[in-house]
CSV table of C-alpha atoms in Angstrom, one decimal:
chain,number,residue,atom,x,y,z
A,6,MET,CA,81.3,69.5,-96.9
A,7,PHE,CA,77.0,68.6,-98.0
A,8,GLU,CA,78.7,67.0,-101.1
A,9,TYR,CA,80.6,64.6,-99.3
A,10,LEU,CA,77.7,63.6,-96.7
A,11,PRO,CA,76.1,60.9,-99.1
A,12,ILE,CA,79.8,59.0,-98.9
A,13,TYR,CA,79.4,58.9,-95.7
A,14,ILE,CA,76.3,57.5,-95.0
A,15,PHE,CA,77.0,54.8,-98.3
A,16,THR,CA,79.8,53.8,-95.8
A,17,SER,CA,78.0,52.9,-93.5
A,18,PHE,CA,75.4,51.0,-94.9
A,19,SER,CA,78.4,49.1,-96.5
A,20,PHE,CA,79.8,48.3,-93.1
A,21,LEU,CA,76.4,47.7,-91.9
A,22,LEU,CA,75.2,45.5,-94.7
A,23,SER,CA,78.8,43.3,-94.4
A,24,SER,CA,78.1,42.8,-90.5
A,25,ILE,CA,75.1,42.0,-91.2
A,26,LEU,CA,75.9,39.0,-93.4
A,27,ILE,CA,78.4,38.0,-91.1
A,28,THR,CA,75.8,37.9,-87.9
A,29,VAL,CA,73.2,35.9,-90.6
A,30,SER,CA,75.7,33.3,-91.2
A,31,LEU,CA,77.0,33.2,-87.8
A,32,ILE,CA,73.6,32.7,-86.6
A,33,ALA,CA,72.1,30.1,-88.8
A,34,SER,CA,75.1,28.2,-89.3
A,35,SER,CA,75.7,24.7,-86.8
A,36,ASP,CA,78.7,24.8,-84.9
A,37,SER,CA,80.9,21.2,-84.1
A,38,VAL,CA,84.2,22.5,-82.6
A,39,GLU,CA,87.1,20.0,-82.6
A,40,SER,CA,90.6,20.5,-82.0
A,41,GLU,CA,92.2,19.1,-85.5
A,42,LYS,CA,90.0,21.5,-87.7
A,43,LEU,CA,90.7,24.6,-85.3
A,44,SER,CA,94.3,24.0,-86.4
A,45,THR,CA,96.2,25.7,-89.1
A,46,TYR,CA,96.5,24.2,-92.7
A,47,GLU,CA,99.5,23.2,-93.7
A,48,CYS,CA,99.4,20.4,-96.1
A,49,GLY,CA,98.0,17.4,-93.9
A,50,PHE,CA,101.2,18.4,-91.1
A,51,ASN,CA,101.0,20.1,-87.9
A,52,PRO,CA,102.2,23.1,-88.1
A,53,PHE,CA,105.6,23.3,-86.2
A,54,GLU,CA,106.5,27.1,-86.1
A,55,ASP,CA,104.4,30.1,-86.2
A,56,ALA,CA,103.8,31.3,-89.7
A,57,ARG,CA,105.3,35.4,-89.0
A,58,LYS,CA,108.7,34.4,-89.8
A,59,THR,CA,110.9,36.2,-92.4
A,60,TYR,CA,110.1,37.1,-95.8
A,61,ASP,CA,112.1,38.1,-99.1
A,62,ILE,CA,113.6,41.6,-98.6
A,63,LYS,CA,112.4,42.6,-102.0
A,64,PHE,CA,108.9,43.2,-100.9
A,65,TYR,CA,110.2,45.6,-98.6
A,66,VAL,CA,112.3,47.4,-100.6
A,67,VAL,CA,109.3,47.7,-103.5
A,68,ALA,CA,107.0,48.6,-100.6
A,69,MET,CA,109.6,52.0,-100.2
A,70,VAL,CA,110.2,52.9,-104.1
A,71,PHE,CA,106.4,52.8,-104.0
A,72,ILE,CA,105.7,55.3,-101.6
A,73,ILE,CA,107.9,58.0,-103.8
A,74,PHE,CA,105.8,57.4,-106.6
A,75,ASP,CA,102.9,57.6,-105.1
A,76,VAL,CA,103.9,60.6,-103.6
A,77,GLU,CA,104.3,61.6,-107.4
A,78,VAL,CA,101.2,61.1,-107.8
A,79,ALA,CA,99.4,62.7,-105.4
A,80,LEU,CA,101.6,65.7,-106.1
A,81,LEU,CA,100.4,65.5,-109.9
A,82,LEU,CA,97.0,65.6,-109.3
A,83,PRO,CA,96.4,69.2,-108.4
A,84,TRP,CA,98.5,70.2,-111.4
A,85,VAL,CA,95.6,68.4,-113.4
A,86,PHE,CA,93.4,71.6,-112.8
A,87,VAL,CA,96.0,74.4,-113.4
A,88,ALA,CA,98.4,72.5,-116.5
A,89,PHE,CA,97.8,74.7,-119.1
A,90,SER,CA,97.0,77.9,-117.0
A,91,LEU,CA,100.9,78.0,-115.5
A,92,THR,CA,103.0,80.2,-115.4
A,93,ASN,CA,106.5,79.3,-117.6
A,94,VAL,CA,108.2,79.4,-114.3
A,95,ALA,CA,105.7,77.5,-112.4
A,96,THR,CA,105.7,74.6,-115.7
A,97,LEU,CA,109.2,74.5,-115.5
A,98,GLY,CA,109.1,73.5,-111.7
A,99,VAL,CA,107.0,71.1,-112.4
A,100,PHE,CA,108.8,69.5,-114.8
A,101,LEU,CA,112.0,69.7,-112.9
A,102,PHE,CA,110.3,67.6,-110.6
A,103,LEU,CA,109.6,65.0,-112.8
A,104,PHE,CA,113.2,65.0,-114.1
A,105,ILE,CA,114.6,64.6,-110.6
A,106,LEU,CA,112.3,61.4,-110.4
A,107,VAL,CA,113.2,60.1,-113.4
A,108,LEU,CA,116.8,60.4,-112.3
A,109,GLY,CA,115.7,58.3,-109.3
A,110,PHE,CA,113.9,56.1,-111.2
A,111,ILE,CA,117.3,55.2,-113.3
A,112,TYR,CA,118.8,55.2,-110.2
A,113,GLU,CA,116.9,52.0,-108.9
A,114,TRP,CA,116.9,50.7,-112.5
A,115,GLU,CA,120.8,50.3,-112.2
A,116,LYS,CA,120.9,49.3,-108.8
A,117,GLU,CA,118.4,46.3,-109.6
A,118,VAL,CA,116.1,46.8,-107.4
A,119,LEU,CA,113.0,46.3,-109.7
A,120,ASP,CA,115.2,42.7,-110.5
A,121,TRP,CA,113.2,40.2,-109.1
A,122,ALA,CA,114.7,36.8,-111.4
B,22,MET,CA,56.1,71.5,-98.4
B,23,GLY,CA,58.3,73.6,-96.0
B,24,LYS,CA,61.9,73.5,-96.0
B,25,ARG,CA,62.1,70.9,-94.0
B,26,GLY,CA,59.7,68.9,-95.7
B,27,PHE,CA,61.8,69.1,-98.6
B,28,ARG,CA,65.4,68.0,-96.8
B,29,LEU,CA,63.5,65.1,-95.5
B,30,GLY,CA,62.4,64.3,-99.0
B,31,VAL,CA,65.8,64.6,-100.3
B,32,SER,CA,67.2,62.3,-97.7
B,33,LEU,CA,64.7,59.8,-98.0
B,34,TYR,CA,65.0,59.7,-101.5
B,35,LEU,CA,69.2,59.2,-101.3
B,36,GLY,CA,68.8,56.9,-98.3
B,37,VAL,CA,66.7,54.4,-100.9
B,38,ILE,CA,68.8,55.1,-104.2
B,39,MET,CA,71.5,53.9,-101.7
B,40,LEU,CA,69.9,50.7,-101.0
B,41,LEU,CA,68.8,50.6,-104.9
B,42,VAL,CA,73.1,50.6,-105.7
B,43,LEU,CA,73.9,48.2,-103.1
B,44,VAL,CA,70.8,45.5,-104.6
B,45,LEU,CA,71.5,45.9,-107.6
B,46,VAL,CA,75.4,45.5,-107.0
B,47,LEU,CA,75.0,42.3,-105.4
B,48,VAL,CA,72.8,41.0,-107.8
B,49,SER,CA,75.4,41.8,-110.7
B,50,VAL,CA,78.0,40.2,-108.6
B,51,ALA,CA,75.8,37.2,-108.1
B,52,PHE,CA,75.0,37.2,-112.1
B,53,LEU,CA,78.9,38.2,-112.9
B,54,THR,CA,80.3,34.4,-111.4
B,55,LEU,CA,77.4,32.6,-113.3
B,56,ALA,CA,78.5,34.4,-116.1
B,57,GLU,CA,81.7,34.0,-116.1
B,58,ARG,CA,81.6,30.1,-115.4
B,59,LYS,CA,79.3,30.3,-118.4
B,60,ILE,CA,81.4,32.1,-120.6
B,61,LEU,CA,84.7,30.2,-119.4
B,62,GLY,CA,82.1,26.6,-120.4
B,63,ALA,CA,81.1,27.9,-123.3
B,64,MET,CA,84.3,28.7,-124.4
B,65,GLN,CA,85.8,25.0,-123.3
B,66,LEU,CA,83.3,23.5,-125.5
B,67,ARG,CA,80.9,22.8,-122.3
B,68,VAL,CA,77.6,23.6,-121.3
B,69,GLY,CA,78.6,25.1,-117.6
B,70,PRO,CA,76.1,25.3,-114.7
B,71,GLY,CA,72.6,24.5,-115.8
B,72,THR,CA,71.0,22.3,-113.4
B,73,VAL,CA,69.6,24.8,-111.1
B,74,GLY,CA,66.4,27.5,-111.9
B,75,PHE,CA,66.0,27.6,-115.7
B,76,PHE,CA,69.3,27.6,-117.6
B,77,GLY,CA,71.4,27.6,-114.3
B,78,ILE,CA,70.1,31.4,-113.5
B,79,LEU,CA,69.4,30.3,-109.9
B,80,GLN,CA,73.3,28.8,-109.2
B,81,PRO,CA,74.4,31.5,-108.0
B,82,PHE,CA,72.0,31.9,-105.1
B,83,ALA,CA,72.1,28.5,-104.6
B,84,ASP,CA,75.8,29.0,-103.9
B,85,GLY,CA,75.0,32.0,-102.0
B,86,LEU,CA,72.9,29.8,-99.7
B,87,LYS,CA,75.4,27.1,-99.1
B,88,LEU,CA,78.2,29.5,-98.2
B,89,LEU,CA,75.4,31.6,-95.9
B,90,LEU,CA,74.5,28.1,-93.9
B,91,LYS,CA,78.5,26.7,-93.9
B,92,GLU,CA,80.4,26.5,-89.9
B,93,THR,CA,82.2,29.4,-89.8
B,94,VAL,CA,85.8,28.5,-88.8
B,95,LEU,CA,88.1,30.5,-86.6
B,96,PRO,CA,92.0,28.9,-86.5
B,97,ARG,CA,93.0,28.5,-83.1
B,98,SER,CA,96.4,30.5,-83.7
B,99,SER,CA,94.5,33.3,-85.8
B,100,ASN,CA,93.6,37.0,-84.1
B,101,GLY,CA,90.1,36.4,-83.8
B,102,ILE,CA,89.1,40.3,-84.7
B,103,LEU,CA,91.4,40.9,-87.1
B,104,PHE,CA,90.5,37.4,-89.0
B,105,ILE,CA,86.6,38.7,-88.7
B,106,SER,CA,87.4,42.3,-89.8
B,107,ALA,CA,89.3,41.7,-92.7
B,108,PRO,CA,86.5,40.0,-94.9
B,109,ILE,CA,84.0,43.0,-93.6
B,110,LEU,CA,86.6,46.1,-94.7
B,111,SER,CA,87.6,44.3,-97.9
B,112,PHE,CA,83.8,44.1,-99.1
B,113,SER,CA,82.9,47.9,-97.6
B,114,LEU,CA,85.7,48.9,-99.3
B,115,SER,CA,84.7,47.2,-102.8
B,116,LEU,CA,81.0,48.7,-102.5
B,117,LEU,CA,82.8,52.5,-101.6
B,118,PRO,CA,83.8,53.4,-105.2
B,119,TRP,CA,79.7,52.8,-106.4
B,120,SER,CA,79.0,56.2,-104.6
B,121,VAL,CA,81.2,58.6,-106.9
B,122,ILE,CA,80.3,56.3,-110.3
B,123,THR,CA,77.8,58.4,-112.7
B,124,PHE,CA,75.7,56.1,-114.2
B,125,ASN,CA,74.0,58.6,-116.2
B,126,LEU,CA,74.1,62.6,-116.5
B,127,PHE,CA,74.0,64.1,-112.9
B,128,HIS,CA,73.0,60.1,-111.4
B,129,SER,CA,75.3,59.5,-108.8
B,130,ILE,CA,75.0,59.4,-105.1
B,131,ALA,CA,77.7,62.1,-104.8
B,132,ASP,CA,78.8,64.0,-107.9
B,133,ILE,CA,82.2,65.0,-106.0
B,134,GLY,CA,84.8,66.9,-107.8
B,135,LEU,CA,87.6,64.6,-107.0
B,136,GLY,CA,85.6,61.4,-107.7
B,137,VAL,CA,89.0,60.3,-109.5
B,138,LEU,CA,91.4,60.7,-107.1
B,139,PHE,CA,88.3,59.2,-104.6
B,140,ILE,CA,88.6,55.7,-106.8
B,141,LEU,CA,92.4,55.7,-106.7
B,142,VAL,CA,92.0,56.4,-102.7
B,143,VAL,CA,89.8,53.1,-102.0
B,144,SER,CA,91.1,50.9,-104.4
B,145,SER,CA,94.5,51.4,-102.8
B,146,LEU,CA,93.1,51.0,-99.3
B,147,ASN,CA,91.5,47.5,-100.7
B,148,VAL,CA,95.9,46.2,-100.0
B,149,TYR,CA,95.0,46.6,-95.8
B,150,GLY,CA,91.8,43.8,-96.0
B,151,ILE,CA,94.4,41.5,-97.6
B,152,VAL,CA,97.0,41.8,-95.5
B,153,LEU,CA,95.4,42.0,-92.8
B,154,ALA,CA,93.6,38.7,-93.6
B,155,GLY,CA,97.3,37.3,-94.9
B,156,TRP,CA,98.6,38.3,-91.5
B,157,SER,CA,96.0,37.5,-89.0
B,158,SER,CA,95.5,33.9,-90.1
B,159,ASN,CA,99.1,33.0,-88.9
B,160,SER,CA,99.5,30.3,-91.7
B,161,LYS,CA,102.0,30.2,-94.2
B,162,PHE,CA,100.1,30.3,-97.6
B,163,ALA,CA,98.1,33.2,-96.7
B,164,PHE,CA,101.1,35.0,-95.3
B,165,ILE,CA,102.7,34.4,-98.3
B,166,GLY,CA,99.7,34.8,-100.3
B,167,ALA,CA,99.0,38.5,-98.4
B,168,VAL,CA,102.9,39.7,-99.2
B,169,ARG,CA,102.6,39.3,-102.9
B,170,ALA,CA,99.3,40.4,-103.2
B,171,ALA,CA,100.4,43.6,-101.6
B,172,ALA,CA,103.7,43.9,-103.7
B,173,GLN,CA,101.7,43.0,-106.8
B,174,MET,CA,98.7,45.8,-106.2
B,175,ILE,CA,101.0,48.8,-105.5
B,176,SER,CA,103.5,48.1,-107.8
B,177,TYR,CA,100.3,48.2,-110.9
B,178,GLU,CA,98.4,51.2,-108.8
B,179,LEU,CA,101.2,53.7,-109.7
B,180,SER,CA,100.7,53.5,-113.8
B,181,VAL,CA,97.1,53.0,-112.9
B,182,GLY,CA,97.2,56.8,-111.1
B,183,LEU,CA,99.6,58.2,-114.3
B,184,ILE,CA,97.2,57.0,-116.3
B,185,LEU,CA,94.3,58.9,-114.0
B,186,ILE,CA,96.3,62.3,-114.0
B,187,ILE,CA,96.9,61.9,-118.2
B,188,ILE,CA,92.5,61.5,-118.4
B,189,GLY,CA,92.6,64.3,-116.2
B,190,VAL,CA,95.0,66.7,-118.0
B,191,CYS,CA,93.1,66.2,-121.2
B,192,ALA,CA,89.6,66.9,-119.4
B,193,GLY,CA,91.0,69.9,-117.1
B,194,SER,CA,88.8,68.0,-114.3
B,195,LEU,CA,89.0,64.8,-111.9
B,196,ASN,CA,84.9,64.7,-111.8
B,197,LEU,CA,83.7,61.9,-113.7
B,198,SER,CA,80.8,63.6,-115.5
B,199,ASP,CA,83.3,65.9,-116.5
B,200,ILE,CA,85.6,63.5,-117.9
B,201,VAL,CA,82.7,61.6,-119.7
B,202,LEU,CA,81.6,65.1,-120.8
B,203,ALA,CA,84.7,65.9,-122.9
B,204,GLN,CA,84.7,62.8,-125.0
B,205,LYS,CA,81.6,63.6,-126.1
B,206,HIS,CA,83.1,64.1,-129.6
B,207,LEU,CA,85.8,61.5,-129.7
B,208,PHE,CA,86.2,58.8,-126.9
B,209,ASN,CA,89.2,58.4,-125.1
B,210,ILE,CA,90.0,55.1,-126.3
B,211,VAL,CA,90.3,56.2,-129.9
B,212,THR,CA,93.0,58.7,-128.9
B,213,PHE,CA,94.6,57.0,-126.4
B,214,PHE,CA,94.1,53.2,-127.5
B,215,PRO,CA,97.8,51.8,-126.1
B,216,LEU,CA,96.7,53.9,-122.6
B,217,PHE,CA,93.4,51.8,-122.7
B,218,LEU,CA,95.4,48.9,-123.0
B,219,ILE,CA,97.8,49.9,-119.5
B,220,PHE,CA,95.0,50.3,-118.2
B,221,PHE,CA,92.8,47.3,-118.4
B,222,ILE,CA,95.9,45.2,-118.1
B,223,SER,CA,96.6,47.0,-114.6
B,224,ILE,CA,93.0,46.4,-113.4
B,225,LEU,CA,93.4,43.0,-114.1
B,226,ALA,CA,96.7,43.4,-111.8
B,227,GLU,CA,94.8,45.1,-109.5
B,228,THR,CA,91.6,42.9,-109.1
B,229,ASN,CA,94.2,39.7,-108.6
B,230,ARG,CA,92.6,38.2,-111.8
B,231,THR,CA,93.9,35.5,-114.5
B,232,PRO,CA,96.9,36.1,-115.6
B,233,PHE,CA,98.0,37.6,-112.7
B,234,ASP,CA,96.2,35.8,-110.0
B,235,LEU,CA,99.4,34.8,-108.6
B,236,PRO,CA,98.3,35.8,-104.7
B,237,GLU,CA,95.8,32.7,-105.1
B,238,ALA,CA,98.4,30.9,-107.4
B,239,GLU,CA,96.4,27.4,-106.3
B,240,ALA,CA,99.4,25.2,-107.4
B,241,GLU,CA,101.8,26.6,-105.2
B,242,LEU,CA,99.9,28.1,-102.5
B,243,VAL,CA,96.5,26.2,-102.5
B,244,ALA,CA,94.6,29.7,-102.0
B,245,GLY,CA,96.6,32.8,-100.6
B,246,TYR,CA,95.3,35.0,-98.4
B,247,ASN,CA,92.0,33.4,-97.6
B,248,VAL,CA,93.3,29.7,-97.2
B,249,GLU,CA,91.8,30.0,-93.8
B,250,TYR,CA,88.8,31.4,-94.7
B,251,SER,CA,85.5,29.2,-94.9
B,252,SER,CA,81.5,30.1,-94.7
B,253,MET,CA,80.1,33.9,-95.1
B,254,ILE,CA,83.6,35.5,-94.2
B,255,PHE,CA,85.2,33.7,-97.1
B,256,ALA,CA,81.8,34.5,-99.2
B,257,LEU,CA,82.9,38.0,-98.2
B,258,PHE,CA,86.2,38.0,-99.7
B,259,PHE,CA,84.9,36.3,-102.8
B,260,LEU,CA,81.9,39.1,-103.4
B,261,ALA,CA,84.4,42.1,-103.0
B,262,GLU,CA,86.8,40.5,-105.7
B,263,TYR,CA,83.8,40.4,-108.1
B,264,SER,CA,82.4,43.8,-107.1
B,265,ASN,CA,85.9,45.4,-107.6
B,266,ILE,CA,86.0,43.9,-111.1
B,267,ILE,CA,82.7,45.3,-111.6
B,268,VAL,CA,83.4,49.0,-110.4
B,269,MET,CA,87.0,48.8,-112.0
B,270,SER,CA,84.6,47.9,-115.4
B,271,ALA,CA,82.7,50.6,-114.8
B,272,PHE,CA,85.9,53.3,-114.5
B,273,ALA,CA,87.3,52.4,-117.3
B,274,VAL,CA,83.9,52.8,-119.4
B,275,ILE,CA,84.1,56.0,-117.7
B,276,LEU,CA,87.4,57.2,-118.3
B,277,PHE,CA,87.6,55.8,-121.6
B,278,ILE,CA,84.9,54.3,-123.4
B,279,GLY,CA,82.6,57.6,-122.4
B,280,GLY,CA,80.2,56.6,-120.0
B,281,TRP,CA,76.8,57.1,-120.3
B,282,LEU,CA,77.4,58.7,-124.1
B,283,PRO,CA,75.9,56.5,-127.2
B,284,VAL,CA,77.6,55.1,-129.6
B,285,PHE,CA,77.4,55.1,-133.6
B,286,GLY,CA,74.7,58.1,-132.7
B,287,LEU,CA,72.2,55.7,-131.2
B,288,SER,CA,70.9,58.3,-128.9
B,289,PHE,CA,67.3,57.0,-128.4
B,290,ILE,CA,69.0,54.0,-126.1
B,291,PRO,CA,68.8,55.5,-122.9
B,292,GLY,CA,72.3,56.7,-121.2
B,293,ALA,CA,72.2,54.3,-118.0
B,294,LEU,CA,71.3,51.4,-120.7
B,295,TRP,CA,74.7,52.2,-122.6
B,296,PHE,CA,76.7,52.5,-119.3
B,297,GLY,CA,75.6,49.2,-118.7
B,298,VAL,CA,76.3,47.6,-122.1
B,299,LYS,CA,79.7,48.6,-122.4
B,300,THR,CA,81.0,47.7,-118.6
B,301,SER,CA,79.5,44.3,-119.7
B,302,PHE,CA,81.7,44.4,-122.4
B,303,VAL,CA,84.5,45.3,-120.3
B,304,LEU,CA,82.9,42.2,-117.7
B,305,PHE,CA,83.3,39.9,-120.8
B,306,CYS,CA,86.7,40.5,-121.6
B,307,PHE,CA,88.1,39.9,-117.6
B,308,VAL,CA,86.5,36.4,-118.5
B,309,TRP,CA,87.6,35.9,-122.0
B,310,VAL,CA,91.3,37.2,-120.5
B,311,ARG,CA,90.8,34.4,-118.0
B,312,ALA,CA,89.8,31.4,-120.3
B,313,THR,CA,92.7,32.7,-122.9
B,314,PHE,CA,95.8,33.3,-121.3
B,315,PRO,CA,98.3,31.2,-118.7
B,316,ARG,CA,99.3,32.3,-115.6
B,317,TYR,CA,102.7,35.1,-115.3
B,318,ARG,CA,105.7,34.0,-113.3
B,319,TYR,CA,105.9,36.9,-110.8
B,320,ASP,CA,109.2,38.3,-111.9
B,321,GLN,CA,107.6,39.0,-114.9
B,322,LEU,CA,104.5,40.5,-113.7
B,323,MET,CA,107.0,43.0,-111.7
B,324,TYR,CA,109.1,43.4,-114.7
B,325,LEU,CA,105.8,44.6,-116.7
B,326,GLY,CA,105.0,46.5,-113.8
B,327,TRP,CA,107.9,48.5,-113.0
B,328,LYS,CA,110.1,48.2,-116.1
B,329,VAL,CA,107.7,48.7,-119.0
B,330,PHE,CA,104.2,50.2,-117.8
B,331,LEU,CA,105.3,52.8,-115.4
B,332,PRO,CA,108.1,54.3,-118.1
B,333,ILE,CA,105.4,53.7,-120.5
B,334,THR,CA,103.2,55.8,-118.7
B,335,THR,CA,105.5,58.6,-117.9
B,336,THR,CA,106.9,59.3,-120.8
B,337,PHE,CA,102.9,59.3,-122.4
B,338,LEU,CA,102.3,62.2,-119.3
B,339,ILE,CA,105.1,64.5,-121.1
B,340,PHE,CA,104.4,64.0,-124.3
B,341,VAL,CA,100.4,64.5,-124.0
B,342,TYR,CA,101.5,67.6,-122.2
B,343,ALA,CA,103.9,69.0,-124.5
B,344,VAL,CA,101.2,68.0,-127.4
B,345,PHE,CA,99.0,69.8,-125.6
B,346,ALA,CA,100.8,73.1,-124.3
B,347,VAL,CA,102.1,73.4,-128.3
B,348,VAL,CA,98.2,73.0,-129.8
B,349,LEU,CA,96.8,75.7,-127.3
């Protein structure tokens, strides 16, 4: 716990610093509000619809695939400490896990989830 | 001096160190922008900025002051609070990893056992700042840029994570000092040169730098997720990007080039200076890449991340483990 205390303090320092920078700029700068300036930028047009519409499903699929692999990384991190002191059965377990993951990866590859062209 | 006095002294000392780190990071960000423009200029046979101050030294401060005094525009259709908090989040998160970076032996703000994991976590949180900015601006360019940036950053995080595991397995620890000390006899860059290249390319993609700066592809997306930002809230994104670049270079130095350890046995030069010199070299490579390579296409970028780097790093992990298991 004491180890991590400086990190909490540093976090609050950095949030404080960025808030101060924005506040100073808001105070120091001049303000001249007009309607055209406040409209959303769209290459000279007035925006004719909301920007939050649809986007390519691929981005969503990539995020899903990422989560699986990120869990893999998270599960392998503790393994780092014991990699060479595990019993044979435990090591087999780790590699079984990796093997299943690789199978899944090959399946994704074959399903062309990773193709963007 | 009693126990309480001692504690007070320690906390005062830590506070001063933290402020010093913050100030020095800001100064180094400022000079990195200047160095980038100077190096780019030299590589294109130009002079670069040279009017403000002697040799253009004061250029970044002039730019910063200009941005500070500009008007902050909050677009009408944006979500105000999210819009303002996105740059704050981005910049603060880019400063966070400095709390575990070891500048020299026993010289870090917090020498935690899971330093590598901490940096990995904080750098993946960076996606939130960008997505928040893109979504809250309610502009098409910003939105598309943010979605692209998010997909790009998470794709390259996987290979970074696996490389960290490989390095961790070799050092038997995830503490940054332990990883540096494990390279006492031979730097990781010699044993794992291909991994260093992959790591370097991945951090280029993670920090949205050329040739992977698709999120802010100015030809199609104008500026990507920060189109609507102006004044200091834009400057915070800018600072965050450069602070991320510096922290990732420092991280690469710790993982691969032996942190503060001297090269060629030149141990009379202090360790912190070695650390700075090596980090500057990696930073120079960042600028060098920018001056050399054209931008990638988006499908090429995803292909490289998912179909080249991920299989290579996974195989490398199994290979390294097998080699060690046979040798030990």
